[in-house]
Amino acid sequence: MDHDAVLAGFVFFGLLLCMTIDAEHTVLPPAYAGGEMTRLREAVAASGELAIVGADGAPIALPEPVAQVLREVIVAMAAGHAVTLAPRGTVLTTQQAAEILGVSRPTVVRLLDSGEIPHSSPGRHRRVLLADLLAYERRSATARRDVLDAMSAEAADEDAYLRGSDFPETR
């Protein structure tokens, strides 16, 4: 099978799928996820710019955000993982924001009211920009990681691992 044709076909399929879905959609890796997907992953990683081949045979360059999404899809599928595509608006309701963060809507409302996440209130309803929500998610993950690192270092310094255990040391 022609490697470039596989790449062009897969990229076109990914673009078509991204453009036509309006609800969450999970795609299973193709049956040939082994060798072909590995070669496809390597080809995409080695190429600077991705393109699809139009009906007239002319290449059409993909914008970098689209190319990055397709690279991530290819890497995941090459590893044998299914990929879920979920289109998101750039302005979200509090319920949509809660679903993305994996928390309750009242928790999101508390985060908005405390100023942790910027929002606007056109009328009676709060709206959150997706970019602001993702920035909060990154800040939160970084803060969690920093706290866990500090706790681990403190426990190691105080030998808390050994003192907190009734088990004899074996090493």
PDB file of C-alpha atoms in Angstrom:
ATOM      1  CA  MET A   1       0.000   0.000   0.000  1.00  0.00           C
ATOM      2  CA  ASP A   2       1.372   3.448  -0.955  1.00  0.00           C
ATOM      3  CA  HIS A   3       2.433   5.191   2.270  1.00  0.00           C
ATOM      4  CA  ASP A   4       1.639   8.688   0.974  1.00  0.00           C
ATOM      5  CA  ALA A   5      -1.802   7.548  -0.124  1.00  0.00           C
ATOM      6  CA  VAL A   6      -2.476   6.106   3.322  1.00  0.00           C
ATOM      7  CA  LEU A   7      -1.330   9.350   4.922  1.00  0.00           C
ATOM      8  CA  ALA A   8      -3.431  11.492   2.608  1.00  0.00           C
ATOM      9  CA  GLY A   9      -6.462   9.248   3.042  1.00  0.00           C
ATOM     10  CA  PHE A  10      -6.169   9.165   6.826  1.00  0.00           C
ATOM     11  CA  VAL A  11      -5.654  12.909   7.084  1.00  0.00           C
ATOM     12  CA  PHE A  12      -8.630  13.536   4.808  1.00  0.00           C
ATOM     13  CA  PHE A  13     -10.749  11.111   6.870  1.00  0.00           C
ATOM     14  CA  GLY A  14      -9.712  12.923  10.054  1.00  0.00           C
ATOM     15  CA  LEU A  15     -10.545  16.297   8.590  1.00  0.00           C
ATOM     16  CA  LEU A  16     -13.880  15.070   7.275  1.00  0.00           C
ATOM     17  CA  LEU A  17     -14.700  13.541  10.639  1.00  0.00           C
ATOM     18  CA  CYS A  18     -13.762  16.714  12.505  1.00  0.00           C
ATOM     19  CA  MET A  19     -15.872  18.857  10.202  1.00  0.00           C
ATOM     20  CA  THR A  20     -18.998  16.704  10.145  1.00  0.00           C
ATOM     21  CA  ILE A  21     -19.520  15.714  13.764  1.00  0.00           C
ATOM     22  CA  ASP A  22     -21.680  17.793  16.018  1.00  0.00           C
ATOM     23  CA  ALA A  23     -21.645  15.488  19.024  1.00  0.00           C
ATOM     24  CA  GLU A  24     -19.022  13.464  20.814  1.00  0.00           C
ATOM     25  CA  HIS A  25     -17.787  10.630  18.611  1.00  0.00           C
ATOM     26  CA  THR A  26     -15.339   7.839  19.411  1.00  0.00           C
ATOM     27  CA  VAL A  27     -13.260   6.279  16.649  1.00  0.00           C
ATOM     28  CA  LEU A  28     -11.563   2.907  17.135  1.00  0.00           C
ATOM     29  CA  PRO A  29      -8.081   2.371  15.732  1.00  0.00           C
ATOM     30  CA  PRO A  30      -8.042   0.697  12.328  1.00  0.00           C
ATOM     31  CA  ALA A  31      -7.537  -3.058  12.177  1.00  0.00           C
ATOM     32  CA  TYR A  32      -4.088  -2.497  10.675  1.00  0.00           C
ATOM     33  CA  ALA A  33      -3.005  -0.433  13.699  1.00  0.00           C
ATOM     34  CA  GLY A  34       0.301  -2.271  13.862  1.00  0.00           C
ATOM     35  CA  GLY A  35       2.822  -1.661  11.103  1.00  0.00           C
ATOM     36  CA  GLU A  36       0.920   0.761   8.883  1.00  0.00           C
ATOM     37  CA  MET A  37      -0.055   3.039  11.770  1.00  0.00           C
ATOM     38  CA  THR A  38       3.507   2.988  13.071  1.00  0.00           C
ATOM     39  CA  ARG A  39       4.839   4.011   9.649  1.00  0.00           C
ATOM     40  CA  LEU A  40       2.139   6.660   9.406  1.00  0.00           C
ATOM     41  CA  ARG A  41       3.065   8.011  12.858  1.00  0.00           C
ATOM     42  CA  GLU A  42       6.739   8.185  11.880  1.00  0.00           C
ATOM     43  CA  ALA A  43       5.949   9.922   8.575  1.00  0.00           C
ATOM     44  CA  VAL A  44       3.751  12.520  10.261  1.00  0.00           C
ATOM     45  CA  ALA A  45       6.332  13.139  12.989  1.00  0.00           C
ATOM     46  CA  ALA A  46       9.078  13.618  10.399  1.00  0.00           C
ATOM     47  CA  SER A  47       7.094  15.992   8.190  1.00  0.00           C
ATOM     48  CA  GLY A  48       6.967  19.669   8.974  1.00  0.00           C
ATOM     49  CA  GLU A  49       3.746  20.568   7.209  1.00  0.00           C
ATOM     50  CA  LEU A  50       0.770  18.296   6.661  1.00  0.00           C
ATOM     51  CA  ALA A  51      -1.450  18.527   3.606  1.00  0.00           C
ATOM     52  CA  ILE A  52      -4.360  16.746   2.053  1.00  0.00           C
ATOM     53  CA  VAL A  53      -4.675  16.018  -1.630  1.00  0.00           C
ATOM     54  CA  GLY A  54      -7.593  17.795  -3.251  1.00  0.00           C
ATOM     55  CA  ALA A  55      -9.858  16.338  -5.940  1.00  0.00           C
ATOM     56  CA  ASP A  56      -7.621  17.906  -8.597  1.00  0.00           C
ATOM     57  CA  GLY A  57      -4.521  16.239  -7.100  1.00  0.00           C
ATOM     58  CA  ALA A  58      -3.129  19.488  -5.725  1.00  0.00           C
ATOM     59  CA  PRO A  59      -1.942  19.495  -2.105  1.00  0.00           C
ATOM     60  CA  ILE A  60      -3.853  21.682   0.350  1.00  0.00           C
ATOM     61  CA  ALA A  61      -1.797  22.684   3.403  1.00  0.00           C
ATOM     62  CA  LEU A  62      -3.494  22.118   6.753  1.00  0.00           C
ATOM     63  CA  PRO A  63      -3.488  24.915   9.321  1.00  0.00           C
ATOM     64  CA  GLU A  64      -1.143  24.070  12.205  1.00  0.00           C
ATOM     65  CA  PRO A  65      -3.921  23.548  14.826  1.00  0.00           C
ATOM     66  CA  VAL A  66      -5.609  21.001  12.538  1.00  0.00           C
ATOM     67  CA  ALA A  67      -2.287  19.334  11.770  1.00  0.00           C
ATOM     68  CA  GLN A  68      -1.489  19.082  15.505  1.00  0.00           C
ATOM     69  CA  VAL A  69      -4.837  17.440  16.258  1.00  0.00           C
ATOM     70  CA  LEU A  70      -4.290  14.917  13.469  1.00  0.00           C
ATOM     71  CA  ARG A  71      -0.759  14.165  14.701  1.00  0.00           C
ATOM     72  CA  GLU A  72      -2.150  13.431  18.163  1.00  0.00           C
ATOM     73  CA  VAL A  73      -4.901  11.229  16.692  1.00  0.00           C
ATOM     74  CA  ILE A  74      -2.349   9.270  14.666  1.00  0.00           C
ATOM     75  CA  VAL A  75      -0.027   8.793  17.665  1.00  0.00           C
ATOM     76  CA  ALA A  76      -2.920   7.559  19.832  1.00  0.00           C
ATOM     77  CA  MET A  77      -4.271   5.210  17.165  1.00  0.00           C
ATOM     78  CA  ALA A  78      -0.786   3.874  16.413  1.00  0.00           C
ATOM     79  CA  ALA A  79      -0.615   2.925  20.103  1.00  0.00           C
ATOM     80  CA  GLY A  80      -3.914   1.050  19.679  1.00  0.00           C
ATOM     81  CA  HIS A  81      -6.081   3.615  21.503  1.00  0.00           C
ATOM     82  CA  ALA A  82      -9.521   4.792  20.493  1.00  0.00           C
ATOM     83  CA  VAL A  83      -9.914   8.543  20.027  1.00  0.00           C
ATOM     84  CA  THR A  84     -12.916  10.601  21.064  1.00  0.00           C
ATOM     85  CA  LEU A  85     -13.629  13.770  19.168  1.00  0.00           C
ATOM     86  CA  ALA A  86     -15.815  16.270  20.953  1.00  0.00           C
ATOM     87  CA  PRO A  87     -16.388  19.634  19.334  1.00  0.00           C
ATOM     88  CA  ARG A  88     -16.528  22.481  21.812  1.00  0.00           C
ATOM     89  CA  GLY A  89     -17.808  25.975  21.399  1.00  0.00           C
ATOM     90  CA  THR A  90     -15.491  28.761  22.402  1.00  0.00           C
ATOM     91  CA  VAL A  91     -18.107  30.132  24.808  1.00  0.00           C
ATOM     92  CA  LEU A  92     -19.471  27.621  27.316  1.00  0.00           C
ATOM     93  CA  THR A  93     -22.311  27.389  29.783  1.00  0.00           C
ATOM     94  CA  THR A  94     -21.483  26.515  33.379  1.00  0.00           C
ATOM     95  CA  GLN A  95     -22.770  22.978  32.752  1.00  0.00           C
ATOM     96  CA  GLN A  96     -20.497  22.522  29.729  1.00  0.00           C
ATOM     97  CA  ALA A  97     -17.562  23.875  31.736  1.00  0.00           C
ATOM     98  CA  ALA A  98     -18.355  21.439  34.558  1.00  0.00           C
ATOM     99  CA  GLU A  99     -18.402  18.507  32.118  1.00  0.00           C
ATOM    100  CA  ILE A 100     -14.999  19.458  30.710  1.00  0.00           C
ATOM    101  CA  LEU A 101     -13.457  19.813  34.183  1.00  0.00           C
ATOM    102  CA  GLY A 102     -15.203  16.710  35.506  1.00  0.00           C
ATOM    103  CA  VAL A 103     -16.781  18.569  38.431  1.00  0.00           C
ATOM    104  CA  SER A 104     -20.298  19.617  39.394  1.00  0.00           C
ATOM    105  CA  ARG A 105     -21.935  22.769  38.046  1.00  0.00           C
ATOM    106  CA  PRO A 106     -22.108  24.303  41.557  1.00  0.00           C
ATOM    107  CA  THR A 107     -18.344  23.808  41.856  1.00  0.00           C
ATOM    108  CA  VAL A 108     -17.831  25.701  38.602  1.00  0.00           C
ATOM    109  CA  VAL A 109     -20.135  28.479  39.839  1.00  0.00           C
ATOM    110  CA  ARG A 110     -18.020  28.753  43.028  1.00  0.00           C
ATOM    111  CA  LEU A 111     -14.841  28.963  40.917  1.00  0.00           C
ATOM    112  CA  LEU A 112     -16.411  31.713  38.797  1.00  0.00           C
ATOM    113  CA  ASP A 113     -17.669  33.654  41.812  1.00  0.00           C
ATOM    114  CA  SER A 114     -14.272  33.431  43.534  1.00  0.00           C
ATOM    115  CA  GLY A 115     -12.518  34.777  40.424  1.00  0.00           C
ATOM    116  CA  GLU A 116     -10.536  31.591  39.754  1.00  0.00           C
ATOM    117  CA  ILE A 117     -12.017  31.465  36.253  1.00  0.00           C
ATOM    118  CA  PRO A 118     -12.985  34.648  34.408  1.00  0.00           C
ATOM    119  CA  HIS A 119     -16.529  34.782  33.057  1.00  0.00           C
ATOM    120  CA  SER A 120     -19.158  37.087  31.666  1.00  0.00           C
ATOM    121  CA  SER A 121     -22.829  37.318  32.513  1.00  0.00           C
ATOM    122  CA  PRO A 122     -24.889  38.354  29.517  1.00  0.00           C
ATOM    123  CA  GLY A 123     -28.316  38.479  31.089  1.00  0.00           C
ATOM    124  CA  ARG A 124     -28.870  36.026  33.924  1.00  0.00           C
ATOM    125  CA  HIS A 125     -26.546  33.268  32.755  1.00  0.00           C
ATOM    126  CA  ARG A 126     -22.792  33.005  33.241  1.00  0.00           C
ATOM    127  CA  ARG A 127     -20.626  32.225  30.218  1.00  0.00           C
ATOM    128  CA  VAL A 128     -17.041  30.963  30.261  1.00  0.00           C
ATOM    129  CA  LEU A 129     -14.506  31.212  27.462  1.00  0.00           C
ATOM    130  CA  LEU A 130     -13.016  27.832  26.605  1.00  0.00           C
ATOM    131  CA  ALA A 131      -9.521  29.363  26.598  1.00  0.00           C
ATOM    132  CA  ASP A 132     -10.033  30.645  30.164  1.00  0.00           C
ATOM    133  CA  LEU A 133     -11.314  27.246  31.295  1.00  0.00           C
ATOM    134  CA  LEU A 134      -8.344  25.414  29.785  1.00  0.00           C
ATOM    135  CA  ALA A 135      -5.940  27.948  31.337  1.00  0.00           C
ATOM    136  CA  TYR A 136      -7.527  27.298  34.758  1.00  0.00           C
ATOM    137  CA  GLU A 137      -7.226  23.551  34.197  1.00  0.00           C
ATOM    138  CA  ARG A 138      -3.489  23.904  33.418  1.00  0.00           C
ATOM    139  CA  ARG A 139      -2.904  26.180  36.450  1.00  0.00           C
ATOM    140  CA  SER A 140      -4.779  23.766  38.686  1.00  0.00           C
ATOM    141  CA  ALA A 141      -2.812  20.741  37.455  1.00  0.00           C
ATOM    142  CA  THR A 142       0.485  22.589  37.941  1.00  0.00           C
ATOM    143  CA  ALA A 143      -0.475  23.684  41.464  1.00  0.00           C
ATOM    144  CA  ARG A 144      -1.518  20.121  42.374  1.00  0.00           C
ATOM    145  CA  ARG A 145       1.750  18.731  41.048  1.00  0.00           C
ATOM    146  CA  ASP A 146       3.768  21.345  42.975  1.00  0.00           C
ATOM    147  CA  VAL A 147       1.951  20.567  46.247  1.00  0.00           C
ATOM    148  CA  LEU A 148       2.448  16.814  45.803  1.00  0.00           C
ATOM    149  CA  ASP A 149       6.144  17.316  45.017  1.00  0.00           C
ATOM    150  CA  ALA A 150       6.564  19.483  48.138  1.00  0.00           C
ATOM    151  CA  MET A 151       4.729  16.937  50.317  1.00  0.00           C
ATOM    152  CA  SER A 152       6.866  14.098  48.960  1.00  0.00           C
ATOM    153  CA  ALA A 153      10.081  16.037  49.559  1.00  0.00           C
ATOM    154  CA  GLU A 154       8.993  16.955  53.097  1.00  0.00           C
ATOM    155  CA  ALA A 155       8.065  13.358  53.898  1.00  0.00           C
ATOM    156  CA  ALA A 156      11.399  12.123  52.538  1.00  0.00           C
ATOM    157  CA  ASP A 157      13.310  14.738  54.564  1.00  0.00           C
ATOM    158  CA  GLU A 158      11.542  13.732  57.767  1.00  0.00           C
ATOM    159  CA  ASP A 159      11.775  10.016  57.077  1.00  0.00           C
ATOM    160  CA  ALA A 160       8.006   9.936  57.353  1.00  0.00           C
ATOM    161  CA  TYR A 161       7.840   6.942  55.096  1.00  0.00           C
ATOM    162  CA  LEU A 162       9.713   4.810  57.601  1.00  0.00           C
ATOM    163  CA  ARG A 163       8.270   6.309  60.789  1.00  0.00           C
ATOM    164  CA  GLY A 164       4.699   6.052  59.555  1.00  0.00           C
ATOM    165  CA  SER A 165       4.942   2.345  58.978  1.00  0.00           C
ATOM    166  CA  ASP A 166       4.791  -0.555  61.436  1.00  0.00           C
ATOM    167  CA  PHE A 167       6.572  -2.751  58.928  1.00  0.00           C
ATOM    168  CA  PRO A 168      10.252  -3.508  59.491  1.00  0.00           C
ATOM    169  CA  GLU A 169      12.730  -2.069  57.041  1.00  0.00           C
ATOM    170  CA  THR A 170      13.839  -4.791  54.596  1.00  0.00           C
ATOM    171  CA  ARG A 171      16.703  -3.101  52.844  1.00  0.00           C
TER     172      ARG A 171
END
